[in-house]
Tab-separated table of N, CA and C in Angstrom:
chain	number	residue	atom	x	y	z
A	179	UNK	N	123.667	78.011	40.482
A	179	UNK	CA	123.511	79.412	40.791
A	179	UNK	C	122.361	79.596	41.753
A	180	UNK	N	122.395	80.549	42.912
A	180	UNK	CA	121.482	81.040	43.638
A	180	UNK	C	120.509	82.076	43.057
A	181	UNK	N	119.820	81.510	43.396
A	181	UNK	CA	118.366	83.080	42.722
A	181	UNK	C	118.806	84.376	43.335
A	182	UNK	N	118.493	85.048	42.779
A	182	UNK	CA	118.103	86.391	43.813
A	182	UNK	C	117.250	86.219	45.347
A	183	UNK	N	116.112	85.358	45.120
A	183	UNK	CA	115.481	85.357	46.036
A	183	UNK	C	115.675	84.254	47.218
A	184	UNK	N	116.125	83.035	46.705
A	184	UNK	CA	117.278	82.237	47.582
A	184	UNK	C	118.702	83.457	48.402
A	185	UNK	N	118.971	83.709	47.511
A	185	UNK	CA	120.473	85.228	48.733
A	185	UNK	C	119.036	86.222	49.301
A	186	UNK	N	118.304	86.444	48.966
A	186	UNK	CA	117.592	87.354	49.692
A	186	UNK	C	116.931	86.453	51.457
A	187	UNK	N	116.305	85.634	50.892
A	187	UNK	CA	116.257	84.704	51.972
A	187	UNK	C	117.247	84.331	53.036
A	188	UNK	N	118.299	84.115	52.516
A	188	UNK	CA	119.659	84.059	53.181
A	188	UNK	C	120.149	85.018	53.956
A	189	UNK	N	120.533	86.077	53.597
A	189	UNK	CA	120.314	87.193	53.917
A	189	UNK	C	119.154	87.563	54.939
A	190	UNK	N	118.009	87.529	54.660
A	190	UNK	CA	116.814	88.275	55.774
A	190	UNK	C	117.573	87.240	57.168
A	191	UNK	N	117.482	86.031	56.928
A	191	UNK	CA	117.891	84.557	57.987
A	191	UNK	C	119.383	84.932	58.779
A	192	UNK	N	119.776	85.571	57.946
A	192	UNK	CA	121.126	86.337	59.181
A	192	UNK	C	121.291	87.770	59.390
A	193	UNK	N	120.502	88.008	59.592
A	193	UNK	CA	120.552	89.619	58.968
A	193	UNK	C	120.302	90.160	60.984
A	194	UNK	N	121.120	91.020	61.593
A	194	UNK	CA	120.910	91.198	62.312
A	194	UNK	C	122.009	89.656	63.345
A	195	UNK	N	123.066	89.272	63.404
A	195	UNK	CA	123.678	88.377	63.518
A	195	UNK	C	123.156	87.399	64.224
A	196	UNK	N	122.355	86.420	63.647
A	196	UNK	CA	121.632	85.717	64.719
A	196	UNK	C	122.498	84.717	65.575
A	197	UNK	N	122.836	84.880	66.718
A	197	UNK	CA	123.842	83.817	67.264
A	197	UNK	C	123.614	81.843	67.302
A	198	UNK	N	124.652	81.195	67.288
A	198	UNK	CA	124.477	80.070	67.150
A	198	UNK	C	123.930	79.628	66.093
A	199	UNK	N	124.159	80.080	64.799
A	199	UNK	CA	123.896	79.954	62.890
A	199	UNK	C	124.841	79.804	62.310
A	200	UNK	N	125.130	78.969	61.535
A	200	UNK	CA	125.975	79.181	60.365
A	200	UNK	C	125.154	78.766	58.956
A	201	UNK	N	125.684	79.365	58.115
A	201	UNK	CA	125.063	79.278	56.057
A	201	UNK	C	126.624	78.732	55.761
A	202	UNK	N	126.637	77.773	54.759
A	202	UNK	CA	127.741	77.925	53.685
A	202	UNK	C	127.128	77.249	52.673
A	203	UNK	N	127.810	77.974	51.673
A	203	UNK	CA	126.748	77.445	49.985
A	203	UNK	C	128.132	76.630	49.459
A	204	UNK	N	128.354	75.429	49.071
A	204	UNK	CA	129.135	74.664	48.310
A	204	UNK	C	128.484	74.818	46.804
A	205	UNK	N	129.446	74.898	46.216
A	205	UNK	CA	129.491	74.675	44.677
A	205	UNK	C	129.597	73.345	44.028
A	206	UNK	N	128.138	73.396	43.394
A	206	UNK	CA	128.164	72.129	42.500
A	206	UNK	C	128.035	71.934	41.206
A	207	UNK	N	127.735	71.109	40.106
A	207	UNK	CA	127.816	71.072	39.245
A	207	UNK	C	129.028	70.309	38.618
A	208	UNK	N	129.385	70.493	37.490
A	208	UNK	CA	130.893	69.831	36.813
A	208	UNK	C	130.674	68.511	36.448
A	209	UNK	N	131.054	67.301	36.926
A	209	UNK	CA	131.267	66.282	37.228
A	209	UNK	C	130.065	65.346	38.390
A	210	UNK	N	129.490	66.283	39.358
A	210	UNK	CA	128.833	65.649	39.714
A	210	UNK	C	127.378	65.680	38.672
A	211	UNK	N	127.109	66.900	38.105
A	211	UNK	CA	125.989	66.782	37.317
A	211	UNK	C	126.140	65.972	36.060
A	212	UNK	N	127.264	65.330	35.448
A	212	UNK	CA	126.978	64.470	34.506
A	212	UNK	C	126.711	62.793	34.559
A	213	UNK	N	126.904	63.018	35.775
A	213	UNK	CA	126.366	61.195	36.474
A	213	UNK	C	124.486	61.381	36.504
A	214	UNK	N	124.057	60.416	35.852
A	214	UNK	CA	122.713	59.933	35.515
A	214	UNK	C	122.047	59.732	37.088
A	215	UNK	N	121.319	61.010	37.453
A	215	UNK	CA	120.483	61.040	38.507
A	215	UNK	C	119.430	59.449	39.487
A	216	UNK	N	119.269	58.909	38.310
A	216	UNK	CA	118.749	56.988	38.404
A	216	UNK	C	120.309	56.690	39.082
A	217	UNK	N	121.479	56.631	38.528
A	217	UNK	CA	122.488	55.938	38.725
A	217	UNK	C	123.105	55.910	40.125
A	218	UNK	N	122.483	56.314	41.311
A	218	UNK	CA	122.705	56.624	42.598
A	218	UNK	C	121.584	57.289	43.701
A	219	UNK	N	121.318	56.754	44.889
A	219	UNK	CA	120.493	57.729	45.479
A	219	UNK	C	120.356	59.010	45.940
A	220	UNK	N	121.730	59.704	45.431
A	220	UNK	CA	122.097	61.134	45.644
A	220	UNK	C	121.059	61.861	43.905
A	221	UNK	N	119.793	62.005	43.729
A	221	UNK	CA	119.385	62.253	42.780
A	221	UNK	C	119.598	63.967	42.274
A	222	UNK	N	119.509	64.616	43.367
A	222	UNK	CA	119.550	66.012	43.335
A	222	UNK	C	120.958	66.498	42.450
A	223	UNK	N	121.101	66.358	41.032
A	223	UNK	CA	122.323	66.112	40.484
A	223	UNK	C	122.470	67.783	39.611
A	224	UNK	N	121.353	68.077	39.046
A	224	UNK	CA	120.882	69.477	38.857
A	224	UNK	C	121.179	70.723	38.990
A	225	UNK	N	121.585	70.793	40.851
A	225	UNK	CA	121.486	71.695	41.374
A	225	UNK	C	123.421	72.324	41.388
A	226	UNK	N	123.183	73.593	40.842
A	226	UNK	CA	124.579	74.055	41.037
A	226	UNK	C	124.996	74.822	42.122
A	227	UNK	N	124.209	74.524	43.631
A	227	UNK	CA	124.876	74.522	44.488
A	227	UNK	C	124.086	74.210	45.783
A	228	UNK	N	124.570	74.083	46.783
A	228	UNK	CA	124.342	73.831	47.983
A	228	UNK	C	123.962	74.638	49.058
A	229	UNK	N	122.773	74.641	49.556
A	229	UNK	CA	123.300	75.795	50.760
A	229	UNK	C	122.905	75.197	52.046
A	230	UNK	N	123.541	75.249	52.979
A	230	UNK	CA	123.280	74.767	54.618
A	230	UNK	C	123.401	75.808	54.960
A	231	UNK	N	122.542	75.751	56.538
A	231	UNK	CA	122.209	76.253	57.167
A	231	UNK	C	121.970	75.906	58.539
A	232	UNK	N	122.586	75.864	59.199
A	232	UNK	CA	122.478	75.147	60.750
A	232	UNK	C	122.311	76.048	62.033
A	233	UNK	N	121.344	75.972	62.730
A	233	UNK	CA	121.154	76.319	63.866
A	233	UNK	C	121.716	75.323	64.999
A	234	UNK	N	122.370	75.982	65.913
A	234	UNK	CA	123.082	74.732	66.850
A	234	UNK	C	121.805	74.807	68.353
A	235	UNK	N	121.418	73.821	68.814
A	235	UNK	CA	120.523	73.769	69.706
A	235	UNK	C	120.643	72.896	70.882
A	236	UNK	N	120.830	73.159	72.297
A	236	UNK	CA	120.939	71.832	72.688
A	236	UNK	C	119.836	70.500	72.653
A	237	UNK	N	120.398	69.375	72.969
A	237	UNK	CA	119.737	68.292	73.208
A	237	UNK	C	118.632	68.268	73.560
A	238	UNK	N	118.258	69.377	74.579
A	238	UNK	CA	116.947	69.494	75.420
A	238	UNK	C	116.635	70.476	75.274
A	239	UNK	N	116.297	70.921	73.851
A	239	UNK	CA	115.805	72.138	73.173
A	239	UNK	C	114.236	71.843	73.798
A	240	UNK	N	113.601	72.717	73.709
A	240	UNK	CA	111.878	72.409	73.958
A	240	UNK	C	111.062	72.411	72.479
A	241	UNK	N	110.597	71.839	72.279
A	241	UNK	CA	109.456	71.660	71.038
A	241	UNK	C	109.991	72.925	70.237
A	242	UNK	N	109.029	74.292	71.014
A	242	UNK	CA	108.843	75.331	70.454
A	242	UNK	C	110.272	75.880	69.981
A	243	UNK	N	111.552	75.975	69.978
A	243	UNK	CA	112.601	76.353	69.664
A	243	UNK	C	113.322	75.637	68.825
A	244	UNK	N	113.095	74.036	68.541
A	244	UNK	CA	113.494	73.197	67.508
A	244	UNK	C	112.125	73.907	66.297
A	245	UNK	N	111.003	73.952	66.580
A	245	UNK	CA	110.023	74.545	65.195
A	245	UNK	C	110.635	75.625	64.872
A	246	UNK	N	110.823	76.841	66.024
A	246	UNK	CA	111.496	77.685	65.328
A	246	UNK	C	112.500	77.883	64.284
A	247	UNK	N	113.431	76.607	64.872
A	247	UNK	CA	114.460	76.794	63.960
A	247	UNK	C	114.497	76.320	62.382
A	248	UNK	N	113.459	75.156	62.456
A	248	UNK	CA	112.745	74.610	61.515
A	248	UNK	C	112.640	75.674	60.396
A	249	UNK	N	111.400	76.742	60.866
A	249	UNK	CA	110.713	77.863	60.317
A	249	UNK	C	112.115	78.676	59.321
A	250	UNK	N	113.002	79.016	60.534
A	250	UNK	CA	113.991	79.664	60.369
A	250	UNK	C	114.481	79.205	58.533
A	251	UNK	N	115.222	77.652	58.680
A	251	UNK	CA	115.662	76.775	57.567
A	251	UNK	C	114.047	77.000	56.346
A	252	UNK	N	113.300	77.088	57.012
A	252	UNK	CA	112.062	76.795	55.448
A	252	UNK	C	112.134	77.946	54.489
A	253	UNK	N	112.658	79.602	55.641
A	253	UNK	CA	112.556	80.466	54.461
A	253	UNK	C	113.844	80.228	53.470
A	254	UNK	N	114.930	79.610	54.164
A	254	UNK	CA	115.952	79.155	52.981
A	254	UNK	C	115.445	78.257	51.786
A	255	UNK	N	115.204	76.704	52.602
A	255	UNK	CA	114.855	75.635	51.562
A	255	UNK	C	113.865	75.657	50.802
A	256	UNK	N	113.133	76.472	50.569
A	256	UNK	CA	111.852	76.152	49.435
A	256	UNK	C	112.303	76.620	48.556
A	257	UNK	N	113.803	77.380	48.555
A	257	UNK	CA	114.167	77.862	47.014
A	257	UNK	C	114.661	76.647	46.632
A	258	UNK	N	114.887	75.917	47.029
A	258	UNK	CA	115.542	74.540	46.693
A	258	UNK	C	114.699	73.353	45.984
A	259	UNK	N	115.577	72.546	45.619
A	259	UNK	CA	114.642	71.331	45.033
A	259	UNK	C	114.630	70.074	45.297
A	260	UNK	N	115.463	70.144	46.522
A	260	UNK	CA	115.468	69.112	47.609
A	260	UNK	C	116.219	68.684	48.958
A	261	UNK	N	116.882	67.677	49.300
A	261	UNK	CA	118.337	68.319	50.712
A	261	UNK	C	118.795	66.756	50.586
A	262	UNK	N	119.931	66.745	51.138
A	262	UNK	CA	120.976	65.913	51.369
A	262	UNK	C	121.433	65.420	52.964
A	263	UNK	N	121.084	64.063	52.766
A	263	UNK	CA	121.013	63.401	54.125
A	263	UNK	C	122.213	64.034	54.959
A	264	UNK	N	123.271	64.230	54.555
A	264	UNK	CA	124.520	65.047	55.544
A	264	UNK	C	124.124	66.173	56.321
A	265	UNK	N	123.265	66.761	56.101
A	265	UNK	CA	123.234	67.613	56.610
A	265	UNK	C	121.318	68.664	57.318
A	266	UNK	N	120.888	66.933	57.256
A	266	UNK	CA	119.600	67.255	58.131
A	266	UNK	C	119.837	66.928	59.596
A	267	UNK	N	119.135	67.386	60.276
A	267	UNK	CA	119.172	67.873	61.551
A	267	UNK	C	117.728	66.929	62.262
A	268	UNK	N	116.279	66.429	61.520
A	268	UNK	CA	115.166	65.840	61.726
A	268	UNK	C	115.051	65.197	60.562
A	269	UNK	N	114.083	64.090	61.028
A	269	UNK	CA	114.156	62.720	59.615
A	269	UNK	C	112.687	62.603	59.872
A	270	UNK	N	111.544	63.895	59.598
A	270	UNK	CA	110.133	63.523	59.260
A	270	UNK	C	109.684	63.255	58.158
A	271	UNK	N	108.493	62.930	58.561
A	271	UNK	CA	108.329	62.737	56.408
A	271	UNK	C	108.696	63.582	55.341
A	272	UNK	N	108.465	64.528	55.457
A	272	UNK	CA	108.934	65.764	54.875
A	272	UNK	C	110.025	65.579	54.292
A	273	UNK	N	111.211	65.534	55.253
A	273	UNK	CA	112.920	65.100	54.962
A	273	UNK	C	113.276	64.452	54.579
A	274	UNK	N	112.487	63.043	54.638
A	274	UNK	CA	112.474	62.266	53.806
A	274	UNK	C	112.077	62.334	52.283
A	275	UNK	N	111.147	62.786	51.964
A	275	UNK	CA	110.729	62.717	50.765
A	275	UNK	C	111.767	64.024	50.117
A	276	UNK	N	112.080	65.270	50.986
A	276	UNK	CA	112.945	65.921	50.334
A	276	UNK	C	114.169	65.426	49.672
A	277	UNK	N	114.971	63.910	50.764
A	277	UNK	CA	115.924	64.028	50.171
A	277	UNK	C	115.932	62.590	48.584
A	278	UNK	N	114.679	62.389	48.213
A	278	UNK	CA	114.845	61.879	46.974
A	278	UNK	C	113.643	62.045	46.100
A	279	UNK	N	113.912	61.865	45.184
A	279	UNK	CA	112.570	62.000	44.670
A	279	UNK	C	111.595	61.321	44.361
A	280	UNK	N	110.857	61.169	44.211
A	280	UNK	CA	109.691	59.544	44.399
A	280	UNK	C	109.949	58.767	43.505
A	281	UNK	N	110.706	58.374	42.050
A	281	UNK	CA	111.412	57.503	41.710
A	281	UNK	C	112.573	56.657	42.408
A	282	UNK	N	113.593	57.427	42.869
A	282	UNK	CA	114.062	57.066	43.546
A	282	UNK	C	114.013	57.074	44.707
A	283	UNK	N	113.328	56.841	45.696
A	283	UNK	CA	112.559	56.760	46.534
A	283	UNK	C	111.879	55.171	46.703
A	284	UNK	N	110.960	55.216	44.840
A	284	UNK	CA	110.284	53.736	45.191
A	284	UNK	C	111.645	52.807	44.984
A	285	UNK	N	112.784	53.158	44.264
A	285	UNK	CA	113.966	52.042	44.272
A	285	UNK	C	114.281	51.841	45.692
A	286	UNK	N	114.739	52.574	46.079
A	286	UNK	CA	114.906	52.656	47.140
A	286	UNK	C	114.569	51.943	48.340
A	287	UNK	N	112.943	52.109	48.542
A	287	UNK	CA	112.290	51.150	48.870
A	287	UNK	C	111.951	49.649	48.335
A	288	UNK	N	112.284	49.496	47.228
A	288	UNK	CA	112.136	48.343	46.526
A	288	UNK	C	113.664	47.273	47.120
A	289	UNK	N	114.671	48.048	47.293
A	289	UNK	CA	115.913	47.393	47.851
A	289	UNK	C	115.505	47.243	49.399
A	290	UNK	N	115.135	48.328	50.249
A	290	UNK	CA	114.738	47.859	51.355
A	290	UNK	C	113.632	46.534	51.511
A	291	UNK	N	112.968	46.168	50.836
A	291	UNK	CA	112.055	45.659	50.772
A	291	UNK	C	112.856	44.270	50.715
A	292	UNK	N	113.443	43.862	49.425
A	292	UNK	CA	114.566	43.131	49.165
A	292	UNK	C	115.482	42.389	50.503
A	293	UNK	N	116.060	43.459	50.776
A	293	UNK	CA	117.482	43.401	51.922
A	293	UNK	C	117.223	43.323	53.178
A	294	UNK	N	115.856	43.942	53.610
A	294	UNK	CA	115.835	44.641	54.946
A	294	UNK	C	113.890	44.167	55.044
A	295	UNK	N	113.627	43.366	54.606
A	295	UNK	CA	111.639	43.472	55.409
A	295	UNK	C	111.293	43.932	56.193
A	296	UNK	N	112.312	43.677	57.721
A	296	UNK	CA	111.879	44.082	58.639
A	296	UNK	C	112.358	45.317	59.427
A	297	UNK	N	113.185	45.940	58.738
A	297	UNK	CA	113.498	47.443	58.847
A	297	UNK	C	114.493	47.232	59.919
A	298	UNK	N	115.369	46.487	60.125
A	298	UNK	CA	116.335	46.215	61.288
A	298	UNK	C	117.456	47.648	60.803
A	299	UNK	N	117.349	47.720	59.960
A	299	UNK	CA	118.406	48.887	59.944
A	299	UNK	C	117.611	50.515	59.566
A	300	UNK	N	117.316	51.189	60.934
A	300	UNK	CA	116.225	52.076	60.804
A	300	UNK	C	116.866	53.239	61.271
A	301	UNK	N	117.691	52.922	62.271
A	301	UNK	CA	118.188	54.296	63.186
A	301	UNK	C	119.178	55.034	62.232
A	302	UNK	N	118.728	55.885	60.850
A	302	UNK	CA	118.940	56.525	59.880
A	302	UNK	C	117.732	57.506	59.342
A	303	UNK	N	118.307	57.917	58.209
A	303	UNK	CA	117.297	58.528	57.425
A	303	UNK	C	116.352	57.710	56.681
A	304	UNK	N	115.540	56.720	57.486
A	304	UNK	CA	115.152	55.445	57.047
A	304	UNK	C	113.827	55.644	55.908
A	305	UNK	N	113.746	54.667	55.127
A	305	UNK	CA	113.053	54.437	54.503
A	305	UNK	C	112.844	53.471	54.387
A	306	UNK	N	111.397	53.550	55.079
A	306	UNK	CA	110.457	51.998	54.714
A	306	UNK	C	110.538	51.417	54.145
A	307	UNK	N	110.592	49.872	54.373
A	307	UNK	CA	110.451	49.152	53.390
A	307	UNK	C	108.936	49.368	52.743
């Protein structure tokens, strides 16, 4: 379920039709929430639903208009309790750590560490070995 203040957020973020945006909230829960959050790196198992939010930008956006859009997405995501590699747009630290949680996170890294020392497989939502 969405808060009140998650749809309010949502809402202020399109309000006035901002062009080149789209929101869609997927429904979760059921089946995906009874799989053991440890048991996969998709941990965010909790959450009964989804919401994206995409600003489309070109390639050769300038700094200041990729932050914007950034800004734009933060008044959505802080109602949230984390995000899902499908559908990030930048892979800073931030995004990273959003999309697991520091348990799974150190597994995570513990397999990279394992499989990968030297990080040959990076051009992702990488995580350090």
């Amino acid at each position: 379920y969405l808060s009140a203040e998650c749809i309010d957020a949502i809402t202020a973020a399109y309000d006035g039709g901002t062009a080149g945006r789209v929101v869609f909230i997927r429904s979760l829960g059921g089946a995906l929430g009874r799989v053991d959050p440890d048991a996969t790196a998709f941990a965010h198992r909790s959450a009964q639903a989804m919401v994206v939010s995409a600003k489309f930008l070109p390639l050769d956006a300038p700094d200041e208009l990729v932050s914007s859009a950034r800004a734009e997405w933060q008044t959505i995501g802080r109602h949230g309790i984390g995000a899902y590699a499908g559908f990030l747009g930048s892979a800073t630290d931030d995004d990273i750590a959003a999309l697991w949680p520091a348990g799974t996170l150190a597994r995570l890294r513990d397999v990279k560490q394992a499989w990968d020392p030297d990080n040959v497989f990076r051009r992702n939502f990488n995580v350090r070995p």
